[in-house]
PDB file of C-alpha atoms and ligand atoms in Angstrom:
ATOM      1  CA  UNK M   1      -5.323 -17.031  -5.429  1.00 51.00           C
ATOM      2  CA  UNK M   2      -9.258 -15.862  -5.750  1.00 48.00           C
ATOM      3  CA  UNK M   3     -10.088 -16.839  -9.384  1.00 53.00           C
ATOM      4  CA  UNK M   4     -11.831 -13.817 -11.408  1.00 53.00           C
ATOM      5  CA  UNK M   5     -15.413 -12.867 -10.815  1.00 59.00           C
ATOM      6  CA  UNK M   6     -15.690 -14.385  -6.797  1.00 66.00           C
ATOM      7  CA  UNK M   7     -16.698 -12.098  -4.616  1.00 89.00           C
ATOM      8  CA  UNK M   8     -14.617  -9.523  -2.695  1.00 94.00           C
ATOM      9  CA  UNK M   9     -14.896  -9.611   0.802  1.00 95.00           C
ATOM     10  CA  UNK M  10     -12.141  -6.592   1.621  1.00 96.00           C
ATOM     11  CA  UNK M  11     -10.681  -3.860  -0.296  1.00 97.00           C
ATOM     12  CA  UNK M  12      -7.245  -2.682   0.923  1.00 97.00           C
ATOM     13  CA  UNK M  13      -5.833   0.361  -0.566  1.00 98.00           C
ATOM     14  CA  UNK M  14      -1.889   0.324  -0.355  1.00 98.00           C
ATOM     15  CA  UNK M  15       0.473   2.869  -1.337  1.00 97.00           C
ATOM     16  CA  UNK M  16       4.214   2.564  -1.760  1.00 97.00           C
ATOM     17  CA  UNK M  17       6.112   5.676  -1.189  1.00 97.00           C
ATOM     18  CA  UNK M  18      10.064   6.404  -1.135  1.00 97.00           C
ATOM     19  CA  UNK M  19      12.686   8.030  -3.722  1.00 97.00           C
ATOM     20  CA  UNK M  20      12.949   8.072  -7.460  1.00 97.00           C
ATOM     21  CA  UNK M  21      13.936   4.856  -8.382  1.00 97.00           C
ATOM     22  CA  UNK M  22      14.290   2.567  -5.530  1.00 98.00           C
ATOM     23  CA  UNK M  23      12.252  -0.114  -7.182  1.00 98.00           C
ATOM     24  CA  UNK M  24       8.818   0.822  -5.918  1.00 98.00           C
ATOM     25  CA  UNK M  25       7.067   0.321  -9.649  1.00 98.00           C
ATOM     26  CA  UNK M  26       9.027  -2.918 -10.123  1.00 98.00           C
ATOM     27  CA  UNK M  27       7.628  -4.205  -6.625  1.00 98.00           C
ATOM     28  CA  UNK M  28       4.940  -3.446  -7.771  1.00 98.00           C
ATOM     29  CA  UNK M  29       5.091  -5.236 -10.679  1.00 98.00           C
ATOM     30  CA  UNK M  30       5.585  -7.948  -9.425  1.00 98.00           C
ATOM     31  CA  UNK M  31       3.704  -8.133  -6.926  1.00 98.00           C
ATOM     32  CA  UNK M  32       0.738  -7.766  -9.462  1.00 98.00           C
ATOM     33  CA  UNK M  33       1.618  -9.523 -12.422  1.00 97.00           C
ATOM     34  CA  UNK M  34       4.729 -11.346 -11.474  1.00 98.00           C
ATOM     35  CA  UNK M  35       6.992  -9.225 -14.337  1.00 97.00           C
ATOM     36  CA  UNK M  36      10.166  -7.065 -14.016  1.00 97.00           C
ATOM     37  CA  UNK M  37      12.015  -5.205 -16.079  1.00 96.00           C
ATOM     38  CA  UNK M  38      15.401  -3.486 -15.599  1.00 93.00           C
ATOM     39  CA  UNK M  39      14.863  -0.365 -17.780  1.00 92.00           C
ATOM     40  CA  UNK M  40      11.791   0.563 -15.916  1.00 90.00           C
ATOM     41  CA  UNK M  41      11.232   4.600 -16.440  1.00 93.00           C
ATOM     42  CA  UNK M  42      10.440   6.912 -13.705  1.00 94.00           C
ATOM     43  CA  UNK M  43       6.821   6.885 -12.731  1.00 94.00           C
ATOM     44  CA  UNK M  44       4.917  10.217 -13.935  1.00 92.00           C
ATOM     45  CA  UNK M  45       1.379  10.734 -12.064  1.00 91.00           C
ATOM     46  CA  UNK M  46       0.221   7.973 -10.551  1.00 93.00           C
ATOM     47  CA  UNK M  47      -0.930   4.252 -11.174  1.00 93.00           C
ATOM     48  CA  UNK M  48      -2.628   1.250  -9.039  1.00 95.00           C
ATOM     49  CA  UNK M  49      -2.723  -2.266  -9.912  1.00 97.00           C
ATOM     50  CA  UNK M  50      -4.838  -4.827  -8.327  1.00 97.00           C
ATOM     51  CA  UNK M  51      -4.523  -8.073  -6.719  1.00 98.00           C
ATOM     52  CA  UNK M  52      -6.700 -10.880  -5.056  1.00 97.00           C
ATOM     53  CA  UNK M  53      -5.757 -12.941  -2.383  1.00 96.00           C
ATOM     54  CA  UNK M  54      -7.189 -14.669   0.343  1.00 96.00           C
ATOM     55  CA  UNK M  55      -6.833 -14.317   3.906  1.00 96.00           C
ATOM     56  CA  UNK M  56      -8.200 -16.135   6.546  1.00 93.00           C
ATOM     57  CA  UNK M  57     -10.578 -17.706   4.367  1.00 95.00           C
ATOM     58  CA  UNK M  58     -12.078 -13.957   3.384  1.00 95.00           C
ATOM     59  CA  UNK M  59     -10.880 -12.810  -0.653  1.00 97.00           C
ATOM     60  CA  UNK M  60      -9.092  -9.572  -0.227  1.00 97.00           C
ATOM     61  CA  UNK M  61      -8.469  -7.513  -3.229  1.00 98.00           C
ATOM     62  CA  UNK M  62      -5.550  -5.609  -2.590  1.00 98.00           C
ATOM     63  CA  UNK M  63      -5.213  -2.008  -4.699  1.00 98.00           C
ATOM     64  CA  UNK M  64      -1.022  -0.861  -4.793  1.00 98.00           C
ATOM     65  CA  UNK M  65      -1.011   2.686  -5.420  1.00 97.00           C
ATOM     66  CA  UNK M  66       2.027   3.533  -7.104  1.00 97.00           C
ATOM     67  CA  UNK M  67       3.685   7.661  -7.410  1.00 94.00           C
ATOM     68  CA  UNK M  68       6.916   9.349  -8.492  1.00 94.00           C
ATOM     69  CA  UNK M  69       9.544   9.565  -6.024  1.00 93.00           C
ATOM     70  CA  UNK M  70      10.364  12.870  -7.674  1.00 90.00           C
ATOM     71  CA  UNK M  71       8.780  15.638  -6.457  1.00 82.00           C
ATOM     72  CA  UNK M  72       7.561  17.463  -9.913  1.00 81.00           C
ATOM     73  CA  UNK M  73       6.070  14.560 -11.068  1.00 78.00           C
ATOM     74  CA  UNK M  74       4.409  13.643  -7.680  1.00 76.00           C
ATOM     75  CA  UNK M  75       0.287  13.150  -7.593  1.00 70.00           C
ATOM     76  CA  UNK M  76      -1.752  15.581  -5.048  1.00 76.00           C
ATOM     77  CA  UNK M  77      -0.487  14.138  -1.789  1.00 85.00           C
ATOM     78  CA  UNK M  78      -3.700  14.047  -0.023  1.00 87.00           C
ATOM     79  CA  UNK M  79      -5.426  12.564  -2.613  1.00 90.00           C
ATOM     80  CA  UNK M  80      -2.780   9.402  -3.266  1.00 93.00           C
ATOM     81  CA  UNK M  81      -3.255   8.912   0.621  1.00 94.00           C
ATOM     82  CA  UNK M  82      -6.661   8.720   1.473  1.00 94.00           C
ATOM     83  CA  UNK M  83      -8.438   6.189   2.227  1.00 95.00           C
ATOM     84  CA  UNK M  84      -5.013   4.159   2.557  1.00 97.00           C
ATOM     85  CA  UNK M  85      -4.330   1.459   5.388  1.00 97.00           C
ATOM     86  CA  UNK M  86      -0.955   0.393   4.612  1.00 98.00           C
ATOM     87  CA  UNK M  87       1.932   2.023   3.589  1.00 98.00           C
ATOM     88  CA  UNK M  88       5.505   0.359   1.548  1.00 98.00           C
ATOM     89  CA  UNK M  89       7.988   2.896   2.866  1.00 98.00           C
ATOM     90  CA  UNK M  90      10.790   2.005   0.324  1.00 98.00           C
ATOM     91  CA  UNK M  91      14.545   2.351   0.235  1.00 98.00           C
ATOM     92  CA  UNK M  92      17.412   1.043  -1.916  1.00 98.00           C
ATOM     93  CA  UNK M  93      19.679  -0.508   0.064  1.00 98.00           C
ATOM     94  CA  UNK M  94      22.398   0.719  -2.190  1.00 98.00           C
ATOM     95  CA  UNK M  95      21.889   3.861  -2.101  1.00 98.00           C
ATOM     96  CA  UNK M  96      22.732   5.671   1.261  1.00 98.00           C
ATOM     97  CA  UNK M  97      21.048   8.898   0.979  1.00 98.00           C
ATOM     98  CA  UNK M  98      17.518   6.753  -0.025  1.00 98.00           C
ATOM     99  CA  UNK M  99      17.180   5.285   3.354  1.00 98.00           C
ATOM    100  CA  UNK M 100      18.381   9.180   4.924  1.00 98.00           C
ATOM    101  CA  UNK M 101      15.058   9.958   3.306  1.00 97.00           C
ATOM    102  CA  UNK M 102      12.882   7.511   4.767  1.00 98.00           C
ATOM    103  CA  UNK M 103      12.214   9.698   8.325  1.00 98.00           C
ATOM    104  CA  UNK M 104      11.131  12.423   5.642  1.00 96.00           C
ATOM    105  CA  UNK M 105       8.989  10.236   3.949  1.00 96.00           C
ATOM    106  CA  UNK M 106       7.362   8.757   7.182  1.00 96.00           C
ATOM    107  CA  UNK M 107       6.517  12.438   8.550  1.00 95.00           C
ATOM    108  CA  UNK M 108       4.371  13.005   5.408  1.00 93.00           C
ATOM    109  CA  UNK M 109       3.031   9.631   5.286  1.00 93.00           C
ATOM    110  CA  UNK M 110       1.888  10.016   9.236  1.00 93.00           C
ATOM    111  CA  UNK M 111       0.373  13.716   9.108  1.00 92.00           C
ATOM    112  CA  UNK M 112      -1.475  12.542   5.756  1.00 92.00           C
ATOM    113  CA  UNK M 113      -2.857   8.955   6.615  1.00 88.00           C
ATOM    114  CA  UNK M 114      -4.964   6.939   9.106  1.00 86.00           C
ATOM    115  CA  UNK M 115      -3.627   6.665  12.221  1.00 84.00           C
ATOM    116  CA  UNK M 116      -3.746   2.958  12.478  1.00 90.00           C
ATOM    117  CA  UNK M 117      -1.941   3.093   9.095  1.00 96.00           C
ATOM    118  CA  UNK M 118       0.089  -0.622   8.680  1.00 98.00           C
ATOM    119  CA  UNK M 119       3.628   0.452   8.045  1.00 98.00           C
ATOM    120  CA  UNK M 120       6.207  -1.858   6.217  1.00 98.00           C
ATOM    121  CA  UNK M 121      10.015  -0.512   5.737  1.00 98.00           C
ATOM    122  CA  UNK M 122      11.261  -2.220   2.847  1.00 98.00           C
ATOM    123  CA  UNK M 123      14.758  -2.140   1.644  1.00 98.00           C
ATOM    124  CA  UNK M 124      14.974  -3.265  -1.831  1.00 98.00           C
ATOM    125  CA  UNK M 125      17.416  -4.495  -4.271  1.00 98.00           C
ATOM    126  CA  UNK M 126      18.773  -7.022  -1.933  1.00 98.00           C
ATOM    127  CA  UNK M 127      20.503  -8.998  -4.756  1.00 98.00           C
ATOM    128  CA  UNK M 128      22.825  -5.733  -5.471  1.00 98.00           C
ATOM    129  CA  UNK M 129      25.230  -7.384  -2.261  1.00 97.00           C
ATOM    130  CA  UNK M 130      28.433  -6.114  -3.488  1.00 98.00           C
ATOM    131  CA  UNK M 131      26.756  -2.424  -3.421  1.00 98.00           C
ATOM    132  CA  UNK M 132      24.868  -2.780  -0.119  1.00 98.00           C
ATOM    133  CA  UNK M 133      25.673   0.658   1.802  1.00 98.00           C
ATOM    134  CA  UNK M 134      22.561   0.471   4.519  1.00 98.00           C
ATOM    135  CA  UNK M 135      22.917  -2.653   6.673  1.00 98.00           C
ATOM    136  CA  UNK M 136      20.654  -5.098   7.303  1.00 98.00           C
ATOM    137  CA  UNK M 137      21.180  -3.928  11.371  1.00 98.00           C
ATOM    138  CA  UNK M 138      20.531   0.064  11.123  1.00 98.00           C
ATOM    139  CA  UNK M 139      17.739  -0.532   9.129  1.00 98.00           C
ATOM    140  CA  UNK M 140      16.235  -3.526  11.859  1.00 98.00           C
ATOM    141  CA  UNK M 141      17.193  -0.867  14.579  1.00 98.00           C
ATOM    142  CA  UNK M 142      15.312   2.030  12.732  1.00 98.00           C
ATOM    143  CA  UNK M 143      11.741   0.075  12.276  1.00 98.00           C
ATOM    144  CA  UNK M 144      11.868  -1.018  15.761  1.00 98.00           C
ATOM    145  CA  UNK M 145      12.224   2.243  16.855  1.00 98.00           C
ATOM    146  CA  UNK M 146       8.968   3.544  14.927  1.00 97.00           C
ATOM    147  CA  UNK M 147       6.988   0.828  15.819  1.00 97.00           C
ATOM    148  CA  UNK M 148       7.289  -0.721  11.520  1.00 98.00           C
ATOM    149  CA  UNK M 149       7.707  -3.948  10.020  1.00 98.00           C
ATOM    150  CA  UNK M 150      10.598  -4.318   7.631  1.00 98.00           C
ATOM    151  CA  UNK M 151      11.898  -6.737   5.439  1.00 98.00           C
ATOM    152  CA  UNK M 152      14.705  -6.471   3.165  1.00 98.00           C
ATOM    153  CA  UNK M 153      13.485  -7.015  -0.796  1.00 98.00           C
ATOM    154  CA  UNK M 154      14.437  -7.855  -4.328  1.00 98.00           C
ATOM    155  CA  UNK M 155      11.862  -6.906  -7.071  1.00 98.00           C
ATOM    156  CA  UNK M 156      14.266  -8.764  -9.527  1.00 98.00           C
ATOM    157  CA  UNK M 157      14.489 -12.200  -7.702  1.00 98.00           C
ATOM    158  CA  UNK M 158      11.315 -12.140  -6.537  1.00 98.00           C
ATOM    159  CA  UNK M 159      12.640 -11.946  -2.965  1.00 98.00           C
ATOM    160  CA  UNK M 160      10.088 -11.361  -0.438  1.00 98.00           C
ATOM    161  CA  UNK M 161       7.720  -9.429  -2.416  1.00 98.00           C
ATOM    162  CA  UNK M 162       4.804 -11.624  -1.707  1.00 98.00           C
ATOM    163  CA  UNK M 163       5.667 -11.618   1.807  1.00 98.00           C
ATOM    164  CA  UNK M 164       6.311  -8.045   2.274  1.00 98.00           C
ATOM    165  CA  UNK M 165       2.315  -7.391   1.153  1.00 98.00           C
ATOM    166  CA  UNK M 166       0.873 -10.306   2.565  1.00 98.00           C
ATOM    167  CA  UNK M 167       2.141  -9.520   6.156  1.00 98.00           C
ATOM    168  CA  UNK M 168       1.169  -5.947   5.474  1.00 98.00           C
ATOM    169  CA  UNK M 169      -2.796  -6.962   4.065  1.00 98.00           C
ATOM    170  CA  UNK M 170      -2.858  -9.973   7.085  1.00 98.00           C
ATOM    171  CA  UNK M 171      -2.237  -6.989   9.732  1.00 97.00           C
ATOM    172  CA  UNK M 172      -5.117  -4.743   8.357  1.00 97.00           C
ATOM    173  CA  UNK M 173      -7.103  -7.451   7.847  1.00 97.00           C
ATOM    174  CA  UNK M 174      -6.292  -8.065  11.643  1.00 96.00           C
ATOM    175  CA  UNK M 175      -7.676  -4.379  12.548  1.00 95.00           C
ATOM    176  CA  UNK M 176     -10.670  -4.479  10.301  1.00 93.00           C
ATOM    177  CA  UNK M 177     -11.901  -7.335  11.895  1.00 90.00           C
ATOM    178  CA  UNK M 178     -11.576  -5.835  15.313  1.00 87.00           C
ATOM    179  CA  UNK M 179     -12.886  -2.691  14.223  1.00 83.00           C
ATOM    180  CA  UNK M 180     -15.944  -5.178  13.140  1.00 79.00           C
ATOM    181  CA  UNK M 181     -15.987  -6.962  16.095  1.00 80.00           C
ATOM    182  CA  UNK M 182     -16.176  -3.663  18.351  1.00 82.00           C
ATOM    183  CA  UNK M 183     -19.094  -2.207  16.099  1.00 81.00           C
ATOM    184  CA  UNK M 184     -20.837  -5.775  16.742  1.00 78.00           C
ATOM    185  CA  UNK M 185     -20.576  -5.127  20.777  1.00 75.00           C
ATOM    186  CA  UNK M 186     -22.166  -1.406  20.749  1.00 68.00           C
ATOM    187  CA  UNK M 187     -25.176  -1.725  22.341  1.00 63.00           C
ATOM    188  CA  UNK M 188     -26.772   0.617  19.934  1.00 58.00           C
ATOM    189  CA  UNK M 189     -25.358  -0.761  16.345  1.00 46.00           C
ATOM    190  CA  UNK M 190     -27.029  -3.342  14.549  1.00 46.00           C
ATOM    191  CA  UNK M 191     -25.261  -5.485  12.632  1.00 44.00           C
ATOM    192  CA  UNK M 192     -26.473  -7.411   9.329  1.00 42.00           C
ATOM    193  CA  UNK M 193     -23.776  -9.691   7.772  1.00 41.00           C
ATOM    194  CA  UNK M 194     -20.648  -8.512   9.445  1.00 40.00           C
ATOM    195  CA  UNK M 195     -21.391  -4.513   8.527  1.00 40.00           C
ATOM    196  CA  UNK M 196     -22.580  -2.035  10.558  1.00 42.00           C
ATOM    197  CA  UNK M 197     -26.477  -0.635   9.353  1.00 42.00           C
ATOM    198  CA  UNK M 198     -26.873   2.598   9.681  1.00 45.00           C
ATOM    199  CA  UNK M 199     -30.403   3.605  10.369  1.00 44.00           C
ATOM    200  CA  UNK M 200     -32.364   6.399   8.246  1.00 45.00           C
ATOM    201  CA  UNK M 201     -32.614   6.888   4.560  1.00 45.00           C
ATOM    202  CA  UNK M 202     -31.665   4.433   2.511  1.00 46.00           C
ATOM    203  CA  UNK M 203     -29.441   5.028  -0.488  1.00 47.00           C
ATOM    204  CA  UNK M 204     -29.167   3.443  -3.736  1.00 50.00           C
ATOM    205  CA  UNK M 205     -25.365   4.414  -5.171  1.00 52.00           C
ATOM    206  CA  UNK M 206     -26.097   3.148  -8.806  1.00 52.00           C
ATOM    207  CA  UNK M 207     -23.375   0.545  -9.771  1.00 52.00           C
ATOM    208  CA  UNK M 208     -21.685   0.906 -13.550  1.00 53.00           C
ATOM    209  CA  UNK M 209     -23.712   0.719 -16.860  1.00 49.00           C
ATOM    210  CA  UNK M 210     -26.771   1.392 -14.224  1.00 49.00           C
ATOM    211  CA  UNK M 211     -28.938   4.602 -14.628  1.00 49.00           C
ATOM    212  CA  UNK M 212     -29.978   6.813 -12.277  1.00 46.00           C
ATOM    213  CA  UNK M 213     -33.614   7.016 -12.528  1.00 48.00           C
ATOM    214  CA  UNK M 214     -34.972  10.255 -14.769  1.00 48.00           C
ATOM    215  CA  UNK M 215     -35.974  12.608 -12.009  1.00 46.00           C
ATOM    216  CA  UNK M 216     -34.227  11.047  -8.990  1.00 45.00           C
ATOM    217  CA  UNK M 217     -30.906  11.889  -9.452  1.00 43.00           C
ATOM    218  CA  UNK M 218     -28.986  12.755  -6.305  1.00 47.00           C
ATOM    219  CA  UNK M 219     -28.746  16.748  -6.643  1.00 46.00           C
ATOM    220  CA  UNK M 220     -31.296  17.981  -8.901  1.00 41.00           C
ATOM    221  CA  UNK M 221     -33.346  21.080  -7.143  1.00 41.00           C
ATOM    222  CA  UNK M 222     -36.711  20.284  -9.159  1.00 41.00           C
TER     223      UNK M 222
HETATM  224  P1  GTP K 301      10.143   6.533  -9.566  1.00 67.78           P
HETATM  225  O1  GTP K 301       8.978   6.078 -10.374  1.00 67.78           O
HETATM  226  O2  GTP K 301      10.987   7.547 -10.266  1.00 67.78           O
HETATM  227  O3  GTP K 301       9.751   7.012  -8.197  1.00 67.78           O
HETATM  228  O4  GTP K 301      11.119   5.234  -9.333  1.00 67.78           O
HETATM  229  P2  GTP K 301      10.721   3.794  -8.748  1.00 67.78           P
HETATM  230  O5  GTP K 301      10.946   3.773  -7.290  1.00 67.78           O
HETATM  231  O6  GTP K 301       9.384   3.395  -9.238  1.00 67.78           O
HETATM  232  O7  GTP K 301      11.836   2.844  -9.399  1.00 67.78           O
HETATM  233  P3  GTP K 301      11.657   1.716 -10.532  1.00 67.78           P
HETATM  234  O8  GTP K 301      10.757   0.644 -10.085  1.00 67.78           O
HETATM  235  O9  GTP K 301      11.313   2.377 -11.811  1.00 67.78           O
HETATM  236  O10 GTP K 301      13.134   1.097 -10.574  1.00 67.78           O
HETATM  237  C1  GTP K 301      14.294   1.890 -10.801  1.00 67.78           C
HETATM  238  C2  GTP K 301      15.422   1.026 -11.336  1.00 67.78           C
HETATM  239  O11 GTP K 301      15.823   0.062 -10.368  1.00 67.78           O
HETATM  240  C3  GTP K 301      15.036   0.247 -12.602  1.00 67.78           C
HETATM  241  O12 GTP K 301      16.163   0.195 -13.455  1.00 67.78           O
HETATM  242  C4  GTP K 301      14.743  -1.149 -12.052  1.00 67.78           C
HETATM  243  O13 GTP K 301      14.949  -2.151 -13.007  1.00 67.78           O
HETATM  244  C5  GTP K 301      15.748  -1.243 -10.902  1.00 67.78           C
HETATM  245  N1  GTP K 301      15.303  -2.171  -9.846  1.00 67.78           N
HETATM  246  C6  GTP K 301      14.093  -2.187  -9.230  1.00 67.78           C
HETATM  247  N2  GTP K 301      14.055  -3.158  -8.299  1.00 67.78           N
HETATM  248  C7  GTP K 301      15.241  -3.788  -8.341  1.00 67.78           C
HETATM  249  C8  GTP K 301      15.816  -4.878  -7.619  1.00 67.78           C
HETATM  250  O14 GTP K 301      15.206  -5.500  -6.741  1.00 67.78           O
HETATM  251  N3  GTP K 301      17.112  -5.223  -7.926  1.00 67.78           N
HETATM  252  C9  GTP K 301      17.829  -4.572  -8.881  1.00 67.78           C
HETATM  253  N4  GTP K 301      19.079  -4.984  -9.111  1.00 67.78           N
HETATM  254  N5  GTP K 301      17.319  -3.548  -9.577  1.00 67.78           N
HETATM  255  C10 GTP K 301      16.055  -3.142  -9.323  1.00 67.78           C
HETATM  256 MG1   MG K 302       8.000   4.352 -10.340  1.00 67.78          MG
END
């Protein structure tokens, strides 16, 4: 893992969608900060957590958005999606009618988000065995036929958590660098250190704790 303070080569924004309660703040969890807890309460608004990890070499910071499954609680839908470039589609393997949900869930996620959105279907709780009511084969059959990964989860034994986001973050990280890679070929695009320079103006976004200059702020009319 990238110790604190090196430098960030990619943010990935992430967001895990699926019913009330099939685990998805408890992935997330731990996912971010290693901890679980069984009398987790239903997520109101919404949350992200951040982790760093590196891939390929490259330290990529990876933000997990994190919303109510229930509808009145839910954030503004177009606003928890954008910008996004994965997607945890999350059922609970348990529970039938959860994984029912899941074409639902990917018809909002696809007419919201980026078309080259990374899709993983996760089915969690995967140490409940004695409960399991969505098999291992439906769900296998389902994700081939929209073109997702999946992988079958546990939040509370730790069970393929890391790999679950990791294969999701390697796969973007696979399309941003061929997006990169095609911007690097355009005859017209310059390139300085992997970006793509735009020419014109040049902008200075102020970072935190930095002012904007008296007099030069962005929008004033004087
Ligand atoms: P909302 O915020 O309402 O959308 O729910 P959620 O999807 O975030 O569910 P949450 O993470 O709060 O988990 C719901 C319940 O399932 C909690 O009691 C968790 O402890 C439990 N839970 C989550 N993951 C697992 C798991 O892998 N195994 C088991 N046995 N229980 C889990
Ligand atoms: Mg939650």
């Amino acid at each position: 893992m990238a110790a604190a303070g090196d430098k960030v080569d990619h943010i990935f924004k992430v967001v895990l969608i699926g019913d009330s309660a099939v685990g998805k703040s408890q992935i997330l969890a731990r996912f971010a900060r290693n901890e679980f807890s069984l009398d987790s309460k239903a997520t109101i608004g919404v949350e992200f957590q951040t982790r760093t990890l590196v891939i390929q070499h490259k330290s990529v910071k990876a933000q997990i958005w994190d919303t109510a499954g229930q509808e009145r609680y839910r954030a503004v839908t177009s606003a928890y999606y954008r910008g996004a470039l994965g997607a945890m589609l999350v059922y609970d393997i348990t529970r039938r009618q959860s994984f029912d949900h899941i074409p639902r869930w990917l018809e909002e996620l696809r007419s919201h988000a980026d078309k080259n959105l990374v899709i993983m279907l996760v089915g969690n709780k995967a140490d409940l065995v004695d409960q399991r009511s969505v098999s291992t084969d439906d769900a296998t059959e389902f994700a081939q036929k929209e073109g997702l990964f999946f992988l079958e989860t546990s939040a509370l034994e730790a069970t393929n958590i890391d790999s679950a986001f990791t294969t999701v973050l390697t796969e973007i990280f696979h399309i941003v660098s061929k997006k990169t890679l095609a911007a690097e070929s355009q005859p017209n695009g310059s390139v300085v250190g992997g970006g793509v320079a735009l020419s014109g103006k040049k902008i200075v976004v102020p970072g935190p704790g930095q002012e904007i200059p008296k007099g030069r702020a962005c929008c004033s009319t004087s």
